[in-house]
XYZ file of C-alpha atoms in Angstrom:
312
model
C 135.293 93.041 113.048
C 132.899 95.552 113.408
C 129.381 95.751 111.948
C 126.837 98.439 111.846
C 123.772 98.303 110.063
C 121.276 101.302 110.322
C 121.713 102.196 113.200
C 119.660 105.169 114.988
C 119.570 107.501 117.805
C 116.356 109.877 118.615
C 116.435 111.744 121.525
C 112.530 113.039 121.318
C 112.033 114.370 117.623
C 115.518 114.711 116.833
C 118.196 112.119 115.228
C 121.461 112.159 116.320
C 122.373 109.051 114.117
C 119.694 108.187 110.748
C 120.440 104.649 109.479
C 123.708 104.493 109.901
C 125.479 101.145 108.451
C 129.088 100.899 107.866
C 132.665 97.853 108.732
C 135.686 97.598 110.378
C 137.077 94.780 108.678
C 139.914 92.844 111.053
C 143.253 93.884 110.360
C 142.679 97.260 109.207
C 142.456 101.400 110.371
C 138.650 102.960 109.937
C 138.874 106.700 109.861
C 135.827 108.168 110.999
C 135.101 111.757 110.150
C 133.058 114.633 110.953
C 132.641 117.463 111.878
C 131.039 117.964 115.599
C 127.666 117.598 116.281
C 127.646 115.168 113.095
C 127.231 111.952 115.299
C 130.331 109.888 115.097
C 130.120 109.737 119.166
C 126.600 108.957 120.008
C 127.796 105.880 117.273
C 130.765 104.689 118.726
C 128.689 104.843 122.678
C 126.176 103.006 121.610
C 129.113 100.296 119.997
C 130.304 100.282 123.102
C 126.845 100.057 124.852
C 127.093 103.360 126.674
C 123.925 104.684 125.247
C 120.679 102.616 124.054
C 119.930 102.828 119.845
C 116.657 103.457 119.121
C 116.822 100.508 116.215
C 119.793 98.741 114.212
C 122.615 96.636 115.496
C 126.447 97.890 116.089
C 128.108 94.349 116.848
C 131.975 93.401 117.920
C 133.203 89.694 116.270
C 129.140 89.128 115.800
C 127.418 90.477 119.259
C 126.524 92.876 120.868
C 129.172 94.833 123.664
C 127.202 94.731 126.632
C 126.643 90.093 125.671
C 130.439 89.675 125.695
C 131.836 87.624 128.513
C 134.221 89.701 129.162
C 134.035 92.845 127.485
C 137.493 95.144 127.534
C 139.491 91.485 126.983
C 137.810 91.311 123.276
C 138.018 95.840 122.745
C 139.566 98.401 124.012
C 137.693 100.994 124.488
C 138.872 104.851 125.125
C 136.042 107.121 124.190
C 137.099 110.215 127.152
C 141.028 110.425 128.446
C 139.921 112.142 131.047
C 136.970 110.085 132.340
C 139.794 108.897 135.218
C 140.142 108.788 138.937
C 142.018 112.467 138.977
C 143.091 110.640 143.075
C 144.551 107.891 141.378
C 148.161 107.444 139.971
C 148.149 105.362 136.585
C 149.423 102.615 137.812
C 146.951 102.327 140.646
C 144.203 103.097 137.183
C 145.876 100.359 135.204
C 146.075 97.847 138.378
C 142.388 98.017 139.381
C 141.848 97.370 135.294
C 144.786 94.317 135.651
C 141.555 93.277 139.002
C 139.023 93.803 136.986
C 139.681 91.445 134.141
C 141.119 89.480 135.254
C 145.363 89.601 134.524
C 148.508 89.557 135.968
C 150.196 92.784 137.822
C 152.520 92.336 134.991
C 150.426 93.369 132.216
C 150.956 96.687 134.511
C 154.798 98.062 133.724
C 154.278 96.207 130.260
C 151.604 99.007 129.132
C 153.124 101.284 130.776
C 156.095 100.810 128.730
C 154.655 100.629 125.991
C 153.149 103.635 126.081
C 156.143 105.723 127.191
C 154.976 106.530 131.121
C 158.187 106.553 132.697
C 158.528 104.999 137.306
C 158.188 109.021 138.106
C 154.802 109.606 135.568
C 152.750 106.046 136.290
C 153.560 106.959 140.242
C 152.163 110.629 140.142
C 147.898 111.362 140.781
C 146.327 111.608 137.471
C 144.537 114.927 138.546
C 148.285 116.291 137.750
C 148.612 114.783 134.593
C 148.469 116.590 131.343
C 146.295 115.937 128.568
C 148.937 114.272 126.480
C 149.676 112.588 129.063
C 145.955 111.372 130.124
C 146.213 109.504 126.849
C 149.201 107.274 126.774
C 146.809 105.715 129.884
C 144.008 105.559 128.250
C 145.697 103.965 125.433
C 147.856 101.825 128.082
C 144.041 101.284 129.383
C 142.283 100.415 125.966
C 144.845 97.971 125.471
C 145.299 95.959 129.080
C 143.244 92.981 127.701
C 145.421 92.482 124.635
C 142.392 93.568 122.755
C 141.481 92.857 119.172
C 139.409 95.552 118.721
C 140.242 99.192 119.280
C 137.280 102.152 119.969
C 138.972 104.863 119.959
C 137.480 108.571 120.059
C 139.631 111.389 119.728
C 143.100 109.893 121.325
C 145.817 111.863 119.978
C 144.221 115.537 121.496
C 146.525 117.201 123.399
C 149.904 114.774 122.049
C 153.415 116.341 120.712
C 153.571 115.895 117.290
C 156.686 113.046 118.162
C 153.364 111.263 120.346
C 151.563 111.643 117.213
C 153.454 110.216 115.209
C 154.200 106.941 117.361
C 150.233 106.357 118.317
C 150.280 106.073 114.065
C 153.039 103.461 114.283
C 151.330 102.122 117.467
C 147.840 101.653 115.911
C 149.353 100.685 112.414
C 151.717 97.828 114.128
C 148.675 96.620 115.630
C 145.679 96.298 112.829
C 149.238 94.436 110.688
C 149.338 91.698 113.571
C 145.579 91.268 112.756
C 143.337 94.119 115.021
C 140.582 96.304 114.270
C 140.669 99.467 115.256
C 138.270 102.287 114.845
C 139.361 106.206 114.564
C 137.566 109.234 115.297
C 140.122 112.350 115.368
C 139.736 115.941 113.450
C 143.171 115.225 112.610
C 142.713 114.444 109.045
C 146.510 114.429 108.162
C 147.291 111.886 110.686
C 143.858 109.358 110.096
C 144.861 110.032 105.986
C 148.311 108.380 107.208
C 147.318 105.669 109.226
C 143.924 104.893 107.674
C 142.464 101.778 105.356
C 138.988 102.600 105.246
C 136.867 106.283 105.933
C 133.977 106.262 107.100
C 132.828 110.380 106.678
C 129.197 111.043 108.320
C 127.488 114.683 108.261
C 124.445 115.304 110.366
C 123.901 112.043 110.785
C 124.185 109.954 108.011
C 126.881 108.855 105.753
C 128.195 110.733 103.776
C 131.077 108.680 101.765
C 132.389 104.945 103.363
C 135.091 102.859 101.318
C 138.416 102.809 101.180
C 140.914 105.402 101.209
C 142.392 105.054 97.660
C 138.455 104.951 96.206
C 137.885 108.153 98.339
C 140.144 110.216 97.743
C 140.658 109.681 94.211
C 137.454 111.339 93.343
C 137.036 114.502 95.435
C 136.330 116.521 92.660
C 138.242 119.792 90.718
C 140.157 122.371 93.133
C 139.964 126.494 91.317
C 141.108 129.465 92.228
C 139.921 132.351 90.824
C 140.531 136.431 90.673
C 136.518 136.648 92.004
C 135.773 133.322 93.827
C 132.184 134.300 95.025
C 130.985 135.076 91.399
C 132.267 131.650 90.789
C 130.880 130.201 92.958
C 127.353 131.406 92.432
C 128.093 130.030 88.188
C 127.957 126.417 89.288
C 126.050 126.115 92.593
C 123.597 127.451 89.875
C 123.695 124.366 87.016
C 123.889 121.949 90.288
C 127.033 121.930 91.393
C 128.333 121.495 95.054
C 130.730 124.852 96.397
C 132.855 124.234 99.357
C 135.409 127.104 100.009
C 138.850 125.251 101.427
C 141.438 127.137 104.311
C 143.467 128.935 102.028
C 140.635 130.889 99.536
C 140.424 128.055 97.197
C 137.304 126.945 96.052
C 136.908 122.131 96.144
C 133.782 121.478 93.098
C 132.064 118.121 92.754
C 132.618 118.449 88.662
C 135.257 117.433 86.231
C 138.138 120.525 85.196
C 136.539 120.731 82.497
C 133.251 122.272 83.566
C 134.784 124.426 86.164
C 136.532 125.857 82.880
C 133.397 126.250 80.751
C 131.612 127.956 83.816
C 134.736 130.216 84.691
C 134.952 131.166 80.560
C 130.870 131.818 80.138
C 131.232 134.464 83.441
C 134.677 136.156 82.000
C 136.694 134.919 85.164
C 139.406 134.794 85.518
C 140.883 131.650 86.667
C 144.898 131.258 88.494
C 145.043 127.778 89.100
C 142.745 125.060 87.944
C 143.341 121.123 88.272
C 142.173 117.349 89.660
C 141.394 117.883 93.920
C 143.104 114.273 93.807
C 146.665 116.230 95.665
C 144.633 117.654 98.157
C 143.882 114.901 99.777
C 141.330 114.218 102.880
C 140.910 117.662 104.002
C 139.739 118.554 100.564
C 137.103 115.168 100.550
C 136.161 115.850 103.901
C 134.954 119.529 103.111
C 132.904 118.545 100.162
C 131.056 115.567 101.772
C 130.246 117.469 104.951
C 129.430 119.946 103.279
C 126.909 117.667 101.015
C 125.933 116.029 103.913
C 124.645 118.940 105.449
C 122.238 120.294 102.617
C 120.431 117.199 101.758
C 120.337 117.217 106.554
C 116.923 116.304 106.328
C 114.002 118.087 108.732
C 114.615 117.241 112.566
C 118.714 115.502 112.865
C 121.042 117.407 115.369
C 123.734 120.119 114.269
C 125.786 122.113 116.262
C 123.747 125.102 116.715
C 120.572 122.293 117.110
C 122.186 119.455 119.963
C 119.882 118.102 122.600
C 123.367 117.072 124.639
C 126.430 117.386 125.040
C 127.067 113.417 124.546
C 126.016 114.042 120.528
C 129.217 115.286 118.440
């Protein structure tokens, strides 16, 4: 289980993470979502003992990562697939891991087979790996100690569709066997397919936290209009958040009846008006992060005001 309580991280006067709290229950996959600069990676780095918090706690099975006696046997971590020794082979990377964790060498072959790296790939230097191969090796390393918890930041980067499908099944099976997964990814459809719970962060603050079903059930109204700008202005003037989608529609945090009345009052012709339940995670993400950006506190770090590369 992962427990994060009132976690805050400041860099001087800038706040990267602001009183963040959420839990990842045993046997579940939690999707951790937010735009670049929202505080996802900072939160995960604090959780894994790589960055110190300004205040608050981040616990894994009741303890800070640094207090775990042999962390690799409890927590599998993949935060940056490119942070691997380019001069070693994949097999050597995993062999060194077994030595550090006190595991039998047979575990190396098992993990290589699990992630689909054949003998030729295993004996190739990591510097010659594609990004997808690095991701597979990183997952193998994270799973090496048979941990009860996985913390993964963008593990699908560089994977082809077949690889993404494979990873989804791997994580689902891991959680179903009693593992805990915290998964950060910009591939919203993949997160929607595998996650049990969703945590959305924007400008360092939690914008939403709950089960996938309950969050997607309240995704607002999707509307298309001949003159969308006119309708958007009317809705915003009434205090509603309006978020344009990639395909030209508007996502509104209001009931369809309210949106229809606003359109009638402004004489706007609508071509589509429906609840956004079917719009899925992308619509929810746009709505929540837009609201979080609008409510950002002074001094919060955002994508255009980032003091260090580690903040995402």
